[in-house]
CSV table of C-alpha atoms and ligand atoms in Angstrom, one decimal:
chain,number,residue,atom,x,y,z
A,1,MET,CA,59.9,143.5,163.0
A,2,ALA,CA,62.1,140.5,164.0
A,3,ILE,CA,60.8,137.3,162.7
A,4,VAL,CA,60.1,136.3,166.3
A,5,GLU,CA,59.8,139.0,169.0
A,6,PHE,CA,60.5,138.4,172.6
A,7,ASP,CA,59.1,140.5,175.4
A,8,MET,CA,59.8,140.0,179.1
A,9,SER,CA,58.1,143.1,180.6
A,10,GLY,CA,55.6,140.8,182.2
A,11,ALA,CA,58.3,139.3,184.3
A,12,GLU,CA,59.9,142.6,185.4
A,13,LYS,CA,59.2,142.0,189.1
A,14,ASN,CA,61.4,138.9,188.9
A,15,ILE,CA,63.9,139.8,186.2
A,16,GLY,CA,65.2,143.2,187.2
A,17,ALA,CA,67.3,145.6,185.2
A,18,GLY,CA,70.6,143.9,186.0
A,19,THR,CA,69.5,140.3,185.8
A,20,ILE,CA,70.1,139.7,182.1
A,21,ASP,CA,73.3,141.7,182.2
A,22,SER,CA,74.6,139.4,184.9
A,23,LEU,CA,74.1,136.4,182.6
A,24,LYS,CA,75.9,137.9,179.6
A,25,GLN,CA,79.2,136.1,180.2
A,26,GLU,CA,77.3,132.7,180.5
A,27,ILE,CA,75.3,133.5,177.3
A,28,LYS,CA,78.5,134.3,175.5
A,29,GLU,CA,80.1,131.0,176.6
A,30,ALA,CA,77.0,129.0,175.6
A,31,HIS,CA,77.0,130.7,172.2
A,32,GLU,CA,80.7,129.9,171.7
A,33,LYS,CA,80.1,126.3,172.6
A,34,LEU,CA,77.4,126.2,170.0
A,35,VAL,CA,79.0,128.0,167.1
A,36,ASN,CA,82.5,126.5,167.7
A,37,LYS,CA,81.1,123.1,168.3
A,38,THR,CA,83.0,122.7,171.6
A,39,GLY,CA,80.2,121.9,174.0
A,40,ALA,CA,78.7,118.6,175.2
A,41,GLY,CA,76.8,116.8,172.4
A,42,ASN,CA,78.7,118.6,169.7
A,43,ASP,CA,78.2,115.6,167.3
A,44,PHE,CA,74.5,116.5,167.2
A,45,LEU,CA,74.7,120.0,165.9
A,46,GLY,CA,73.5,119.3,162.4
A,47,TRP,CA,70.3,121.3,163.1
A,48,TYR,CA,72.3,124.4,163.7
A,49,ASP,CA,72.7,125.5,160.0
A,50,LEU,CA,70.4,122.8,158.5
A,51,PRO,CA,68.2,125.2,156.6
A,52,PHE,CA,71.3,126.1,154.5
A,53,GLN,CA,72.4,122.5,154.0
A,54,LEU,CA,69.3,121.0,152.2
A,55,GLY,CA,70.7,119.5,149.0
A,56,ASP,CA,69.3,117.2,146.3
A,57,GLU,CA,67.4,115.2,148.8
A,58,TYR,CA,65.1,118.2,149.4
A,59,GLU,CA,64.2,118.1,145.6
A,60,ARG,CA,63.4,114.4,146.0
A,61,VAL,CA,61.2,115.2,149.0
A,62,LYS,CA,59.2,117.7,146.9
A,63,ALA,CA,58.9,115.3,144.0
A,64,ALA,CA,57.7,112.5,146.3
A,65,ALA,CA,55.2,114.9,147.9
A,66,LYS,CA,53.9,115.8,144.4
A,67,LYS,CA,53.5,112.1,143.5
A,68,ILE,CA,51.7,111.3,146.8
A,69,ARG,CA,49.3,114.2,146.3
A,70,SER,CA,48.5,112.9,142.8
A,71,ASP,CA,48.0,109.2,143.7
A,72,SER,CA,46.8,109.1,147.3
A,73,GLN,CA,43.8,110.4,149.1
A,74,VAL,CA,45.6,109.7,152.4
A,75,LEU,CA,49.2,109.7,153.6
A,76,VAL,CA,49.7,107.7,156.8
A,77,VAL,CA,52.7,109.1,158.6
A,78,VAL,CA,54.1,106.4,161.0
A,79,GLY,CA,56.5,107.7,163.6
A,80,ILE,CA,56.7,108.8,167.2
A,81,GLY,CA,58.5,111.5,169.3
A,82,GLY,CA,61.0,113.4,167.3
A,83,SER,CA,59.9,111.4,164.2
A,84,TYR,CA,56.4,112.7,164.5
A,85,LEU,CA,55.8,115.8,166.5
A,86,GLY,CA,57.4,118.4,164.2
A,87,ALA,CA,55.4,117.5,161.2
A,88,ARG,CA,52.2,117.5,163.2
A,89,ALA,CA,53.0,120.8,164.7
A,90,VAL,CA,53.6,122.6,161.4
A,91,ILE,CA,50.7,120.9,159.6
A,92,GLU,CA,48.2,121.8,162.3
A,93,ALA,CA,49.5,125.3,162.6
A,94,LEU,CA,49.2,126.0,158.9
A,95,THR,CA,46.3,124.1,157.5
A,96,ASP,CA,42.6,124.4,157.9
A,97,PRO,CA,41.4,122.3,160.9
A,98,PHE,CA,39.0,120.5,158.6
A,99,ALA,CA,41.4,119.9,155.7
A,100,ASN,CA,41.6,116.2,156.4
A,101,ALA,CA,37.8,115.9,156.5
A,102,GLU,CA,37.6,117.7,153.1
A,103,ALA,CA,40.3,115.4,151.6
A,104,LEU,CA,38.6,112.3,153.0
A,105,SER,CA,35.3,113.3,151.5
A,106,GLY,CA,36.9,113.6,148.1
A,107,LYS,CA,36.9,117.4,147.8
A,108,GLY,CA,40.6,117.5,147.0
A,109,GLY,CA,44.0,117.4,148.7
A,110,THR,CA,45.6,114.5,150.6
A,111,ALA,CA,44.7,113.9,154.2
A,112,VAL,CA,47.7,113.5,156.4
A,113,ILE,CA,46.9,111.0,159.2
A,114,PHE,CA,49.4,110.1,162.0
A,115,ALA,CA,49.9,106.6,163.4
A,116,GLY,CA,52.6,104.7,165.2
A,117,ASN,CA,52.6,107.4,168.0
A,118,SER,CA,50.9,105.0,170.5
A,119,ILE,CA,50.4,101.3,170.9
A,120,SER,CA,46.6,101.6,171.0
A,121,PRO,CA,44.9,98.9,168.9
A,122,VAL,CA,41.7,101.0,169.0
A,123,TYR,CA,43.3,103.9,167.3
A,124,LEU,CA,45.2,101.8,164.8
A,125,SER,CA,42.1,99.8,163.9
A,126,SER,CA,40.3,103.0,163.0
A,127,VAL,CA,43.1,104.2,160.8
A,128,LEU,CA,43.3,100.9,159.0
A,129,GLU,CA,39.5,101.0,158.5
A,130,LEU,CA,39.8,104.6,157.2
A,131,VAL,CA,42.3,103.8,154.5
A,132,LYS,CA,41.4,100.3,153.4
A,133,ASP,CA,39.0,101.5,150.6
A,134,ARG,CA,41.0,104.6,149.7
A,135,ASP,CA,44.2,105.1,147.8
A,136,PHE,CA,46.9,105.7,150.3
A,137,SER,CA,50.6,105.9,150.8
A,138,VAL,CA,52.7,105.5,153.9
A,139,ASN,CA,55.7,107.5,155.2
A,140,VAL,CA,57.4,105.4,157.9
A,141,ILE,CA,59.8,107.5,159.9
A,142,SER,CA,62.3,106.1,162.4
A,143,LYS,CA,65.9,107.2,162.9
A,144,SER,CA,66.9,104.1,164.8
A,145,GLY,CA,64.6,102.0,162.6
A,146,THR,CA,63.8,99.9,165.6
A,147,THR,CA,61.4,101.8,167.7
A,148,THR,CA,58.6,99.5,168.8
A,149,GLU,CA,55.5,101.7,168.3
A,150,PRO,CA,56.1,102.7,164.6
A,151,ALA,CA,57.7,99.3,163.8
A,152,VAL,CA,54.6,97.3,165.0
A,153,THR,CA,52.3,99.8,163.3
A,154,PHE,CA,54.1,99.7,160.0
A,155,ARG,CA,53.7,96.0,159.9
A,156,PHE,CA,49.9,96.4,159.6
A,157,PHE,CA,50.1,99.1,156.9
A,158,LYS,CA,52.6,97.1,154.9
A,159,GLU,CA,50.4,94.1,155.0
A,160,LEU,CA,47.3,96.1,153.9
A,161,LEU,CA,49.2,97.9,151.1
A,162,GLU,CA,50.5,94.6,149.8
A,163,LYS,CA,47.1,93.1,149.9
A,164,LYS,CA,45.7,96.1,148.0
A,165,TYR,CA,48.4,96.9,145.5
A,166,GLY,CA,50.6,93.8,145.4
A,167,ARG,CA,54.1,93.7,146.8
A,168,SER,CA,55.7,95.8,144.0
A,169,GLY,CA,52.7,98.2,143.9
A,170,ALA,CA,53.0,98.6,147.7
A,171,ALA,CA,56.7,99.3,147.4
A,172,LYS,CA,55.9,102.4,145.2
A,173,ARG,CA,53.7,103.7,148.0
A,174,ILE,CA,56.0,103.3,150.9
A,175,TYR,CA,58.5,106.1,151.7
A,176,ALA,CA,61.0,105.3,154.5
A,177,THR,CA,62.7,108.1,156.3
A,178,THR,CA,65.5,106.7,158.4
A,179,ASP,CA,69.2,106.4,159.0
A,180,LYS,CA,71.4,106.4,155.9
A,181,ALA,CA,72.8,102.9,156.7
A,182,ARG,CA,71.7,101.4,160.1
A,183,GLY,CA,68.6,99.8,161.5
A,184,ALA,CA,65.9,97.3,160.5
A,185,LEU,CA,63.9,99.9,158.6
A,186,LYS,CA,66.8,100.8,156.3
A,187,LYS,CA,67.5,97.1,155.7
A,188,MET,CA,63.8,96.4,154.8
A,189,ALA,CA,63.6,99.5,152.6
A,190,ASP,CA,66.6,98.4,150.6
A,191,ALA,CA,65.4,94.9,150.3
A,192,GLU,CA,61.9,96.0,149.2
A,193,GLY,CA,62.9,98.9,147.0
A,194,TYR,CA,61.2,101.7,149.0
A,195,GLU,CA,62.2,105.3,148.3
A,196,THR,CA,64.2,106.4,151.3
A,197,PHE,CA,65.1,109.7,152.8
A,198,VAL,CA,67.9,110.2,155.2
A,199,ILE,CA,67.8,111.6,158.8
A,200,PRO,CA,71.3,113.0,159.1
A,201,ASP,CA,73.5,111.3,161.8
A,202,ASP,CA,74.1,114.7,163.5
A,203,VAL,CA,70.5,115.7,163.9
A,204,GLY,CA,68.6,114.3,166.9
A,205,GLY,CA,64.9,113.4,166.5
A,206,ARG,CA,63.6,116.5,168.3
A,207,PHE,CA,65.6,118.8,166.1
A,208,SER,CA,64.7,117.0,162.9
A,209,VAL,CA,61.6,118.8,161.7
A,210,LEU,CA,63.4,120.6,158.9
A,211,THR,CA,64.9,117.4,157.5
A,212,PRO,CA,62.8,115.0,155.4
A,213,VAL,CA,61.3,113.8,158.7
A,214,GLY,CA,59.1,116.8,158.8
A,215,LEU,CA,59.4,118.2,155.2
A,216,LEU,CA,57.8,115.2,153.4
A,217,PRO,CA,54.5,115.1,155.4
A,218,ILE,CA,54.5,118.9,155.5
A,219,ALA,CA,54.8,119.2,151.7
A,220,VAL,CA,52.1,116.6,151.2
A,221,ALA,CA,49.8,118.7,153.4
A,222,GLY,CA,50.3,121.4,150.7
A,223,ILE,CA,52.4,123.8,152.8
A,224,ASP,CA,55.0,125.9,151.2
A,225,THR,CA,58.2,124.3,152.5
A,226,ASP,CA,60.4,126.8,150.8
A,227,ALA,CA,58.8,129.6,152.9
A,228,LEU,CA,59.2,127.5,156.0
A,229,ILE,CA,62.9,127.0,155.4
A,230,ALA,CA,63.3,130.7,154.4
A,231,GLY,CA,61.8,131.6,157.8
A,232,ALA,CA,64.3,129.4,159.6
A,233,LYS,CA,67.2,131.0,157.6
A,234,GLU,CA,65.9,134.4,158.4
A,235,ALA,CA,65.9,133.5,162.1
A,236,PHE,CA,69.4,132.1,161.9
A,237,GLY,CA,70.5,135.5,160.4
A,238,GLU,CA,69.1,137.3,163.4
A,239,TYR,CA,70.9,135.3,166.1
A,240,GLY,CA,74.5,135.9,165.4
A,241,ASP,CA,74.9,138.7,167.9
A,242,VAL,CA,75.7,137.4,171.3
A,243,SER,CA,74.3,140.4,173.1
A,244,PRO,CA,70.8,139.6,174.6
A,245,GLU,CA,69.6,143.2,174.0
A,246,LYS,CA,70.0,142.5,170.3
A,247,ASN,CA,69.2,138.8,170.2
A,248,GLU,CA,65.6,137.9,170.9
A,249,CYS,CA,66.4,134.2,171.0
A,250,TYR,CA,69.2,134.6,173.6
A,251,ARG,CA,67.1,137.0,175.7
A,252,TYR,CA,64.4,134.2,175.9
A,253,ALA,CA,67.0,131.7,176.9
A,254,ALA,CA,68.4,134.0,179.5
A,255,ALA,CA,65.0,135.0,180.9
A,256,ARG,CA,63.8,131.4,181.4
A,257,THR,CA,67.2,130.5,183.0
A,258,ALA,CA,66.9,133.4,185.4
A,259,LEU,CA,63.4,132.3,186.4
A,260,TYR,CA,64.5,128.7,186.9
A,261,ARG,CA,67.3,129.9,189.1
A,262,GLN,CA,64.8,131.9,191.1
A,263,GLY,CA,63.0,128.7,191.9
A,264,LYS,CA,60.4,128.4,189.2
A,265,SER,CA,60.2,124.7,188.1
A,266,VAL,CA,57.5,124.8,185.4
A,267,GLU,CA,57.4,126.8,182.1
A,268,LEU,CA,53.9,126.9,180.8
A,269,LEU,CA,53.7,127.6,177.1
A,270,VAL,CA,50.4,129.1,176.2
A,271,ASN,CA,48.7,130.0,173.0
A,272,TYR,CA,45.4,131.6,171.9
A,273,GLU,CA,45.2,129.8,168.5
A,274,PRO,CA,44.0,126.2,168.6
A,275,GLY,CA,46.2,125.5,165.6
A,276,LEU,CA,49.3,126.0,167.8
A,277,HIS,CA,48.4,123.1,170.1
A,278,SER,CA,50.8,120.7,168.5
A,279,VAL,CA,53.5,123.3,168.4
A,280,THR,CA,53.3,123.2,172.2
A,281,GLU,CA,53.6,119.4,172.0
A,282,TRP,CA,56.7,119.6,169.8
A,283,TRP,CA,58.2,122.3,172.1
A,284,LYS,CA,57.5,120.1,175.2
A,285,GLN,CA,59.6,117.3,173.7
A,286,LEU,CA,62.3,119.7,172.6
A,287,TYR,CA,62.8,121.3,176.0
A,288,GLY,CA,61.9,118.3,178.1
A,289,GLU,CA,64.3,115.9,176.4
A,290,SER,CA,67.0,118.5,176.1
A,291,GLU,CA,67.0,119.8,179.7
A,292,GLY,CA,65.4,117.3,181.9
A,293,LYS,CA,68.4,115.4,183.1
A,294,ASP,CA,70.9,115.2,185.9
A,295,GLY,CA,68.1,116.1,188.3
A,296,LYS,CA,67.7,119.5,186.6
A,297,GLY,CA,65.5,121.4,184.2
A,298,LEU,CA,62.3,123.3,183.9
A,299,PHE,CA,59.2,121.0,183.4
A,300,PRO,CA,57.7,122.1,180.1
A,301,ALA,CA,54.0,122.2,180.2
A,302,GLY,CA,51.4,123.7,177.9
A,303,CYS,CA,47.9,125.1,177.8
A,304,ASP,CA,45.6,126.2,175.0
A,305,PHE,CA,43.9,129.5,176.0
A,306,THR,CA,41.2,130.6,176.4
A,307,THR,CA,40.0,127.0,176.4
A,308,ASP,CA,42.1,125.8,179.3
A,309,LEU,CA,41.4,129.0,181.4
A,310,HIS,CA,38.1,127.2,182.1
A,311,SER,CA,39.9,124.2,183.4
A,312,MET,CA,43.4,125.1,184.5
A,313,GLY,CA,42.9,128.8,185.1
A,314,GLN,CA,42.1,128.3,188.8
A,315,TYR,CA,45.4,126.5,189.5
A,316,ILE,CA,47.5,128.9,187.4
A,317,GLN,CA,46.0,131.9,189.2
A,318,ASP,CA,46.0,130.5,192.7
A,319,GLY,CA,47.8,127.2,193.1
A,320,VAL,CA,51.4,126.4,194.1
A,321,ARG,CA,53.6,129.3,192.8
A,322,LEU,CA,55.9,127.0,190.8
A,323,MET,CA,55.4,128.3,187.3
A,324,PHE,CA,56.0,131.1,184.8
A,325,GLU,CA,54.1,131.5,181.6
A,326,THR,CA,55.4,132.0,178.0
A,327,ALA,CA,52.6,133.2,175.8
A,328,ILE,CA,52.8,132.9,172.0
A,329,GLU,CA,51.0,135.8,170.3
A,330,VAL,CA,50.1,135.9,166.6
A,331,LYS,CA,49.9,139.5,165.6
A,332,GLU,CA,47.6,139.2,162.5
A,333,PRO,CA,45.2,136.4,162.4
A,334,ALA,CA,44.7,134.5,159.1
A,335,LYS,CA,41.0,135.3,159.3
A,336,ASP,CA,38.8,137.6,161.4
A,337,LEU,CA,35.1,137.8,162.1
A,338,ILE,CA,33.2,141.0,163.0
A,339,ILE,CA,30.7,140.6,165.7
A,340,GLY,CA,27.2,141.8,164.6
A,341,GLU,CA,24.6,144.1,166.2
A,342,ASP,CA,21.5,142.3,167.5
A,343,ALA,CA,18.3,144.3,167.8
A,344,ASP,CA,17.1,142.4,170.9
A,345,ASN,CA,20.6,142.2,172.6
A,346,CYS,CA,19.2,139.4,174.8
A,347,ASP,CA,22.8,138.1,175.3
A,348,GLY,CA,24.0,141.6,176.2
A,349,LEU,CA,26.8,141.5,173.7
A,350,ASN,CA,26.0,144.6,171.7
A,351,TYR,CA,28.9,146.4,173.5
A,352,LEU,CA,31.1,144.2,171.3
A,353,ALA,CA,29.2,144.9,168.0
A,354,GLY,CA,31.6,146.0,165.3
A,355,ARG,CA,34.6,144.5,167.0
A,356,GLY,CA,36.6,141.7,165.5
A,357,MET,CA,36.9,138.3,167.3
A,358,ASP,CA,40.6,138.8,167.1
A,359,PHE,CA,40.3,142.0,169.2
A,360,VAL,CA,38.4,140.1,171.8
A,361,ASN,CA,41.0,137.3,171.8
A,362,LYS,CA,43.8,139.8,172.2
A,363,GLN,CA,42.0,141.5,175.2
A,364,ALA,CA,41.6,138.1,176.7
A,365,ALA,CA,45.3,137.5,176.3
A,366,LYS,CA,46.1,140.9,177.9
A,367,GLY,CA,43.6,140.4,180.7
A,368,THR,CA,44.9,136.9,181.4
A,369,ALA,CA,48.6,138.0,181.5
A,370,MET,CA,47.7,140.9,183.9
A,371,ALA,CA,45.8,138.5,186.2
A,372,HIS,CA,48.5,135.9,186.2
A,373,ILE,CA,51.3,138.4,186.8
A,374,ASP,CA,49.2,139.8,189.8
A,375,GLY,CA,48.8,136.2,191.0
A,376,GLY,CA,52.6,135.6,191.0
A,377,VAL,CA,53.1,134.0,187.6
A,378,PRO,CA,55.7,135.9,185.6
A,379,ASN,CA,54.8,136.3,182.0
A,380,LEU,CA,57.1,136.1,179.0
A,381,LYS,CA,55.7,136.8,175.5
A,382,ILE,CA,56.8,135.6,172.1
A,383,THR,CA,55.2,137.2,169.1
A,384,ILE,CA,55.1,136.2,165.5
A,385,GLY,CA,53.6,138.3,162.7
A,386,LYS,CA,51.3,135.7,161.1
A,387,LEU,CA,50.4,132.1,161.2
A,388,ASP,CA,52.2,131.4,158.0
A,389,ALA,CA,55.1,129.1,156.8
A,390,ARG,CA,57.7,131.8,157.1
A,391,SER,CA,56.8,132.7,160.7
A,392,ILE,CA,56.5,129.1,161.8
A,393,GLY,CA,59.9,128.3,160.2
A,394,GLY,CA,61.4,131.2,162.2
A,395,LEU,CA,59.6,130.1,165.4
A,396,ILE,CA,61.0,126.5,165.0
A,397,TYR,CA,64.6,127.8,164.7
A,398,PHE,CA,64.1,130.3,167.5
A,399,PHE,CA,63.0,127.6,169.9
A,400,GLU,CA,65.8,125.2,168.8
A,401,ARG,CA,68.5,127.7,169.2
A,402,ALA,CA,67.2,129.0,172.5
A,403,CYS,CA,67.0,125.4,173.7
A,404,ALA,CA,70.7,124.8,173.0
A,405,ILE,CA,71.7,128.0,174.7
A,406,SER,CA,69.5,127.3,177.8
A,407,GLY,CA,70.8,123.7,178.0
A,408,TYR,CA,74.4,124.9,178.0
A,409,MET,CA,73.6,127.5,180.6
A,410,LEU,CA,71.9,124.8,182.7
A,411,GLY,CA,75.1,122.7,182.5
A,412,VAL,CA,73.6,119.7,180.7
A,413,ASN,CA,74.2,118.0,177.4
A,414,PRO,CA,71.1,119.3,175.5
A,415,PHE,CA,71.4,116.8,172.7
A,416,ASN,CA,71.3,113.4,174.4
A,417,GLN,CA,68.3,111.5,175.9
A,418,PRO,CA,69.6,108.7,178.1
A,419,GLY,CA,66.4,108.6,180.2
A,420,VAL,CA,64.2,107.6,177.2
A,421,GLU,CA,65.6,104.0,177.3
A,422,ALA,CA,64.4,103.1,180.8
A,423,TYR,CA,60.8,102.2,180.0
A,424,LYS,CA,61.8,100.3,176.9
A,425,LYS,CA,64.1,98.0,178.9
A,426,ASN,CA,61.2,97.0,181.2
A,427,MET,CA,58.7,96.7,178.3
A,428,PHE,CA,61.0,94.4,176.3
A,429,ARG,CA,61.6,92.2,179.3
A,430,LEU,CA,57.8,92.0,180.0
A,431,LEU,CA,57.2,91.2,176.3
A,432,GLY,CA,59.9,88.5,176.3
A,433,LYS,CA,62.0,90.2,173.5
A,434,PRO,CA,65.0,87.9,172.8
A,435,GLU,CA,68.3,89.5,173.9
B,1,PA5,O1,64.2,112.2,170.6
B,1,PA5,C1,64.1,110.9,170.8
B,1,PA5,O2,65.1,110.3,170.9
B,1,PA5,C2,62.8,110.2,170.7
B,1,PA5,O3,61.7,110.9,171.0
B,1,PA5,C3,62.7,109.6,169.3
B,1,PA5,O4,62.6,110.7,168.4
B,1,PA5,C4,61.6,108.7,169.3
B,1,PA5,O5,61.8,107.7,170.2
B,1,PA5,C5,61.6,108.0,167.9
B,1,PA5,O6,62.8,107.4,167.6
B,1,PA5,P1,63.1,106.9,166.2
B,1,PA5,O7,63.1,108.0,165.2
B,1,PA5,O8,64.5,106.2,166.3
B,1,PA5,O9,62.0,105.8,165.9
């Protein structure tokens, strides 16, 4: 099986036999722009073969993760957007949902807690309270080194660490992931002697999960980062052929482009595993920031099924016909539970006795896709074998590469984000930031 499989049979009413064929020339042109680095944003293509470029720094990441796991009950990861979502996505997909609770109760492991991804004093107070009597380290992540949310948040943790361990003790517990030379964070890290990791110049935030941005927190969470990177390399190896029949990634890019051109304006990424919730959040940034510009682009939205079928199901089935759905299926669950027989059968569920919960989940997915297709929501399906590091590495690369191809087919620069600055200008003016 391909590391990520793509199936568009649930959209056959919309994407007919010739549709993908008619896009072949455009796919080829987009592919050439990407591999020959001739397209818009070509100075931000460092992610393209990144899994093959990890040098000594990766060994330092692993060593730092080992140290943090040995001396800290908690790692606070301070970052936002592209400096946050990838790590969270991988960690939540691959660790037990209660791993942090176990670590916090002293049963082993290091809890990875995220902060700096909002400006909420309520949330920040809780994290500060949580770590104040525990051994903890901080990984502050900011490419620009000047983003308000993580910068303000970091001030609080720096102060707490210095109070707790002294200035030099604190410096041994602060890891800064930032630009190699520019920005306030780099300056501070050099002055204070923090260990630093570099976000390469040519890798944008939303494409940075396989740099130290993601790899350090992911390694601290106890995830096999070698397997994650191996999965991404495997995916890279599968996407060299420009023909969409042979290239699962390019077929996905072509299918979503075709649906957009037919008038769909929303792509709804859905999963049936709660652990994939933050993969959707990461994907939303990847596609939203890459494509939403020049008045164009699919709006990337997400739902967790079956949970959200009980809240959003009505709209998806019956509301404005503006969306198509892309479902992520995990072939083999990490765990399964067999439903037991009950002598009284008061709940009427004995018809399921002997069945695995995964079987029920899969039938829910099939039934939902059938209903939504009938209701005018074309369905695309992405399948990975397991929820393991290799598959998630493959899925990350699949989405990144498809995003680049889709963006070029859309006629935008997929690697800039000029719109992100607009709110900051107003906020700084309101806060009275000096020019
Ligand atoms: O992709 C982007 O540009 C943003 O989402 C950034 O990742 C986010 O604003 C964080 O930026 P920085 O890493 O510079 O703090």
